[in-house]
Short mmCIF file of C-alpha atoms in Angstrom, two decimals:
data_model
loop_
_atom_site.label_atom_id
_atom_site.label_comp_id
_atom_site.label_asym_id
_atom_site.label_seq_id
_atom_site.Cartn_x
_atom_site.Cartn_y
_atom_site.Cartn_z
CA MET A 7 13.51 7.63 62.60
CA GLY A 8 15.61 5.62 60.21
CA LYS A 9 18.80 7.09 61.66
CA LEU A 10 17.58 6.37 65.18
CA ARG A 11 16.69 2.79 64.24
CA ARG A 12 20.25 2.22 62.96
CA LYS A 13 21.42 3.03 66.48
CA LEU A 14 19.83 -0.25 67.60
CA VAL A 15 22.54 -2.16 65.69
CA ASP A 16 25.27 0.04 67.19
CA GLY A 17 23.79 -0.50 70.65
CA GLY A 18 23.53 -4.24 70.15
CA ILE A 19 27.18 -4.47 69.18
CA TYR A 20 28.17 -2.17 72.05
CA TYR A 21 26.47 -4.38 74.62
CA GLN A 22 27.71 -7.62 73.05
CA GLY A 23 30.43 -8.14 75.62
CA LYS A 24 28.88 -6.12 78.45
CA ASP A 25 25.24 -7.09 78.62
CA PRO A 26 24.34 -9.66 75.94
CA VAL A 27 20.67 -9.86 77.01
CA ARG A 28 20.25 -6.13 76.49
CA GLY A 29 22.27 -6.19 73.28
CA LEU A 30 20.19 -9.06 71.96
CA ALA A 31 16.96 -7.16 72.71
CA LEU A 32 18.18 -4.14 70.72
CA LEU A 33 19.13 -6.26 67.72
CA GLN A 34 15.86 -8.16 67.92
CA LEU A 35 13.95 -4.85 67.79
CA TYR A 36 15.95 -3.81 64.73
CA ILE A 37 15.14 -7.10 63.00
CA ASP A 38 11.46 -7.06 64.00
CA THR A 39 10.92 -3.59 62.54
CA GLN A 40 12.41 -4.32 59.12
CA HIS A 41 8.98 -4.55 57.44
CA HIS A 42 7.40 -1.59 59.23
CA PRO A 43 6.10 1.04 56.73
CA LEU A 44 8.49 3.60 58.22
CA PHE A 45 11.53 1.51 57.30
CA ASP A 46 10.62 -1.04 54.62
CA LYS A 47 12.16 1.06 51.84
CA SER A 48 15.31 1.98 53.73
CA LYS A 49 18.63 0.15 53.55
CA GLN A 50 18.61 -2.87 55.87
CA GLU A 51 21.46 -4.62 57.67
CA ILE A 52 19.51 -7.72 58.64
CA GLY A 53 22.26 -10.24 57.88
CA PRO A 54 24.92 -8.72 60.16
CA ALA A 55 22.32 -7.90 62.84
CA ALA A 56 20.94 -11.44 62.81
CA LEU A 57 24.42 -13.01 62.89
CA CYS A 58 25.46 -10.83 65.82
CA ALA A 59 22.18 -11.57 67.61
CA GLY A 60 22.64 -15.29 66.97
CA LYS A 61 26.11 -15.29 68.46
CA MET A 62 24.86 -13.46 71.54
CA ALA A 63 21.94 -15.87 71.93
CA TYR A 64 24.36 -18.78 71.63
CA GLY A 65 26.58 -17.18 74.25
CA ILE A 66 23.72 -17.07 76.76
CA LYS A 67 22.73 -20.65 75.80
CA ASP A 68 19.46 -19.70 74.11
CA TYR A 69 20.18 -22.15 71.30
CA SER A 70 16.69 -22.06 69.78
CA LYS A 71 16.84 -18.30 69.30
CA ALA A 72 20.42 -18.57 68.09
CA GLU A 73 19.33 -21.05 65.44
CA ARG A 74 16.48 -18.78 64.31
CA MET A 75 18.90 -15.89 63.97
CA ALA A 76 21.34 -18.11 62.07
CA ASP A 77 18.57 -19.10 59.66
CA LEU A 78 17.86 -15.44 59.06
CA ALA A 79 21.52 -14.58 58.53
CA LEU A 80 21.81 -17.51 56.09
CA GLN A 81 19.48 -15.65 53.73
CA HIS A 82 22.06 -12.91 53.20
CA ILE A 83 25.15 -13.47 51.08
CA GLU A 84 27.49 -11.42 53.25
CA THR A 85 26.74 -13.45 56.38
CA ALA A 86 25.80 -16.87 54.97
CA LYS A 87 29.18 -18.51 55.54
CA ASP A 88 29.46 -17.54 59.21
CA ALA A 89 25.77 -18.21 59.76
CA ALA A 90 26.15 -21.77 58.47
CA GLN A 91 28.78 -22.45 61.11
CA LEU A 92 26.61 -20.94 63.85
CA LYS A 93 23.64 -22.98 62.62
CA ILE A 94 25.57 -26.25 62.86
CA TYR A 95 26.74 -25.45 66.39
CA CYS A 96 23.10 -24.78 67.35
CA MET A 97 22.00 -28.07 65.81
CA LYS A 98 24.67 -29.84 67.84
CA MET A 99 23.43 -28.30 71.09
CA LEU A 100 19.76 -28.94 70.28
CA MET A 101 20.29 -32.55 69.15
CA LYS A 102 18.12 -34.95 71.17
CA THR A 103 16.87 -37.81 68.99
CA GLU A 104 18.56 -40.16 66.54
CA LYS A 105 16.73 -38.38 63.75
CA ASP A 106 18.27 -35.09 64.94
CA ALA A 107 21.69 -36.76 64.90
CA VAL A 108 21.27 -37.97 61.31
CA ILE A 109 20.17 -34.52 60.14
CA TYR A 110 23.07 -32.94 62.01
CA ILE A 111 25.83 -35.16 60.60
CA ASN A 112 24.43 -35.01 57.06
CA SER A 113 24.24 -31.22 57.25
CA LEU A 114 27.74 -31.09 58.68
CA LEU A 115 29.17 -33.29 55.92
CA ALA A 116 27.44 -31.17 53.28
CA LEU A 117 28.83 -27.95 54.76
CA HIS A 118 32.29 -29.48 54.88
CA GLU A 119 32.14 -30.35 51.18
CA LYS A 120 31.16 -26.75 50.38
CA ASP A 121 33.83 -25.20 52.59
CA ARG A 122 36.74 -27.60 52.91
CA SER A 123 39.02 -24.89 54.30
CA ASN A 124 36.96 -24.68 57.51
CA GLN A 125 38.73 -26.96 60.00
CA ASN A 126 35.92 -26.46 62.51
CA TYR A 127 33.74 -28.72 60.37
CA VAL A 128 36.43 -31.41 60.28
CA GLU A 129 36.78 -31.30 64.06
CA LEU A 130 33.01 -31.50 64.58
CA ILE A 131 32.70 -34.50 62.24
CA ILE A 132 35.54 -36.30 64.02
CA GLN A 133 34.00 -35.47 67.41
CA TYR A 134 30.59 -36.76 66.29
CA TYR A 135 31.90 -40.10 65.03
CA SER A 136 34.13 -40.49 68.11
CA ASP A 137 31.37 -39.68 70.60
CA LYS A 138 29.00 -42.06 68.84
CA GLY A 139 31.60 -44.84 68.75
CA LEU A 140 31.34 -45.03 64.94
CA ALA A 141 34.89 -46.26 64.35
CA ASP A 142 34.35 -47.49 60.79
CA GLU A 143 32.68 -44.25 59.72
CA LEU A 144 35.50 -42.25 61.32
CA ALA A 145 38.14 -44.36 59.58
CA HIS A 146 36.40 -43.89 56.22
CA PHE A 147 36.17 -40.14 56.77
CA VAL A 148 39.84 -39.86 57.78
CA ASP A 149 41.01 -41.87 54.75
CA HIS A 150 38.87 -39.70 52.45
CA GLU A 151 40.21 -36.52 54.03
CA LEU A 152 43.81 -37.65 53.70
CA GLU A 153 43.34 -37.93 49.94
CA ASN A 154 42.65 -34.19 49.91
CA SER A 155 44.82 -33.13 52.86
CA PRO A 156 47.87 -35.44 52.95
CA ARG A 157 49.82 -32.94 55.07
CA ASN A 158 47.32 -32.89 57.95
CA LYS A 159 49.17 -34.35 60.94
CA MET A 160 46.02 -34.78 63.04
CA LEU A 161 44.39 -36.94 60.38
CA TRP A 162 47.49 -39.14 60.18
CA ALA A 163 47.49 -39.44 63.96
CA LEU A 164 43.82 -40.49 63.95
CA LYS A 165 44.58 -43.10 61.32
CA GLY A 166 47.46 -44.37 63.45
CA GLU A 167 45.27 -44.58 66.55
CA ARG A 168 42.65 -46.55 64.64
CA HIS A 169 45.19 -49.16 63.54
CA MET A 170 46.75 -49.26 67.00
CA GLN A 171 43.36 -50.31 68.36
CA LEU A 172 43.24 -53.08 65.76
CA HIS A 173 46.81 -54.18 66.69
CA GLN A 174 47.89 -53.49 63.12
CA TRP A 175 51.24 -52.19 64.25
CA ASP A 176 52.99 -51.68 60.91
CA THR A 177 50.14 -49.65 59.43
CA ALA A 178 49.88 -47.61 62.63
CA ILE A 179 53.63 -46.93 62.63
CA ASP A 180 53.52 -45.75 59.01
CA ALA A 181 50.62 -43.40 59.79
CA PHE A 182 52.29 -41.90 62.85
CA LYS A 183 55.53 -41.45 60.93
CA CYS A 184 53.59 -39.51 58.28
CA ALA A 185 52.28 -37.28 61.07
CA ILE A 186 55.82 -36.75 62.37
CA ALA A 187 56.95 -35.91 58.83
CA GLN A 188 54.62 -32.90 58.99
CA ASP A 189 55.75 -31.90 62.49
CA SER A 190 58.97 -33.33 63.88
CA LEU A 191 57.97 -32.21 67.40
CA PHE A 192 54.54 -33.88 67.34
CA LEU A 193 54.88 -35.54 70.72
CA PRO A 194 51.80 -37.85 70.81
CA ALA A 195 52.76 -39.37 67.45
CA ILE A 196 56.40 -39.82 68.51
CA TYR A 197 55.27 -41.55 71.70
CA ASN A 198 52.81 -43.79 69.85
CA VAL A 199 55.44 -44.98 67.38
CA GLY A 200 57.47 -46.14 70.38
CA ILE A 201 54.41 -47.90 71.82
CA CYS A 202 53.69 -49.61 68.51
CA TYR A 203 57.22 -50.99 68.18
CA THR A 204 57.12 -52.17 71.80
CA SER A 205 53.71 -53.79 71.36
CA LYS A 206 54.83 -55.52 68.18
CA ALA A 207 57.88 -56.87 70.03
CA ILE A 208 55.71 -58.16 72.88
CA GLN A 209 53.31 -59.78 70.43
CA LEU A 210 56.18 -61.54 68.66
CA SER A 211 57.67 -62.61 72.00
CA ASP A 212 54.35 -64.06 73.19
CA LYS A 213 53.90 -65.89 69.91
CA HIS A 214 57.21 -67.70 70.36
CA LYS A 215 57.19 -67.82 74.14
CA GLU A 216 58.41 -71.38 74.44
CA ASP A 217 60.61 -71.74 71.37
CA LYS A 218 62.48 -68.53 70.60
CA ASP A 219 65.49 -69.03 68.35
CA LYS A 220 68.28 -66.51 67.76
CA VAL A 221 66.58 -65.00 64.71
CA GLN A 222 63.37 -64.36 66.65
CA ILE A 223 65.25 -62.94 69.64
CA ASP A 224 67.18 -60.63 67.32
CA SER A 225 63.91 -59.52 65.68
CA ILE A 226 62.34 -58.78 69.07
CA ASN A 227 65.39 -56.85 70.25
CA SER A 228 65.50 -54.92 66.98
CA LEU A 229 61.88 -53.83 67.46
CA LEU A 230 62.64 -52.79 71.04
CA GLU A 231 65.62 -50.77 69.86
CA GLU A 232 63.38 -48.99 67.34
CA GLY A 233 60.83 -48.27 70.04
CA LYS A 234 63.54 -47.02 72.38
CA VAL A 235 64.58 -44.31 69.92
CA TYR A 236 61.08 -42.84 69.84
CA LEU A 237 60.39 -43.13 73.56
CA GLU A 238 63.72 -41.52 74.39
CA ARG A 239 62.75 -38.73 72.00
CA ALA A 240 59.45 -38.37 73.88
CA LYS A 241 61.43 -38.22 77.14
CA GLU A 242 63.62 -35.49 75.69
CA LEU A 243 60.65 -33.41 74.54
CA ASP A 244 58.52 -33.94 77.66
CA PRO A 245 60.83 -34.67 80.60
CA ALA A 246 58.14 -33.82 83.17
CA ARG A 247 55.63 -36.14 81.45
CA HIS A 248 52.94 -33.49 81.16
CA THR A 249 51.64 -34.84 77.83
CA VAL A 250 52.71 -38.50 77.66
CA ASP A 251 53.91 -40.89 80.35
CA TRP A 252 56.92 -42.41 78.62
CA ALA A 253 58.38 -43.91 81.83
CA PRO A 254 56.58 -47.32 81.98
CA PRO A 255 57.18 -48.34 78.34
CA LEU A 256 60.75 -47.04 78.35
CA TYR A 257 61.47 -48.96 81.55
CA GLN A 258 60.00 -52.06 79.91
CA ILE A 259 62.37 -51.68 76.97
CA TYR A 260 65.44 -50.98 79.12
CA TYR A 261 64.63 -53.98 81.31
CA ALA A 262 64.17 -56.29 78.32
CA LEU A 263 67.43 -55.09 76.76
CA ASN A 264 69.34 -55.34 80.08
CA ASP A 265 70.02 -51.62 79.95
CA LYS A 266 71.46 -50.34 83.24
CA ARG A 267 69.29 -47.20 82.98
CA ALA A 268 66.21 -49.29 83.79
CA GLU A 269 66.54 -48.73 87.55
CA ASN A 270 66.58 -44.96 87.22
CA ILE A 271 63.46 -45.01 85.07
CA LYS A 272 61.75 -47.44 87.46
CA LYS A 273 61.93 -44.82 90.22
CA LEU A 274 59.70 -42.53 88.15
CA ILE A 275 56.86 -45.03 87.84
CA LYS A 276 53.92 -44.68 90.21
CA TYR A 277 52.32 -48.02 91.01
#
């Protein structure tokens, strides 16, 4: 009987991609019979069975059952790490109240501290703060993460975006350049550096709208030239504009600098 019962795990795994409801039922039967007198002294594989069952339950959107299976798998050393990740995904899907949200983010932060190599936790934390509109909390988290992961281009990009929103152009530029230092083909960061230089030039121009002297004009043009370098690089990397629409800001720069290429770029802009 013990050998036959082990077939339930094999069957559950077999049906995982074919018929998850049937596979889940087989694994559930294996788990439910663990304390039966026929099997309570035999070797058990509850952790792997529960983890597999939890993943199948999650796949069919039975998040409550998936969470119960994750809790069971958490009790076993060999499956605890993967079960913790499954558990947090279940908590995310089952989150309804503000209290649930607090428990979720605190659990997520705790898991991240225990397993800093798991980028899924980082992405979930960023998504939570972004979805909730918690800009200060996100900024604090990103700054803290950069202390431990200074080569993470996505974190530098997030920092740059935060300072862009605050119109702190120099800080944003520095952050995006740090992102580019990790990946010279990081298109969104390249594009955003160009936008920051352009925005800084516009801000300076508006500030001295009525009384620009030669020094201020030179400063504005210098900023535009800097922005042009990055936007032309974005154009080179993404000529079809699938990722970033470099045409409007590049046209703006060419027009301001009396560059004859402005007319060609203007034809690409959809009004």
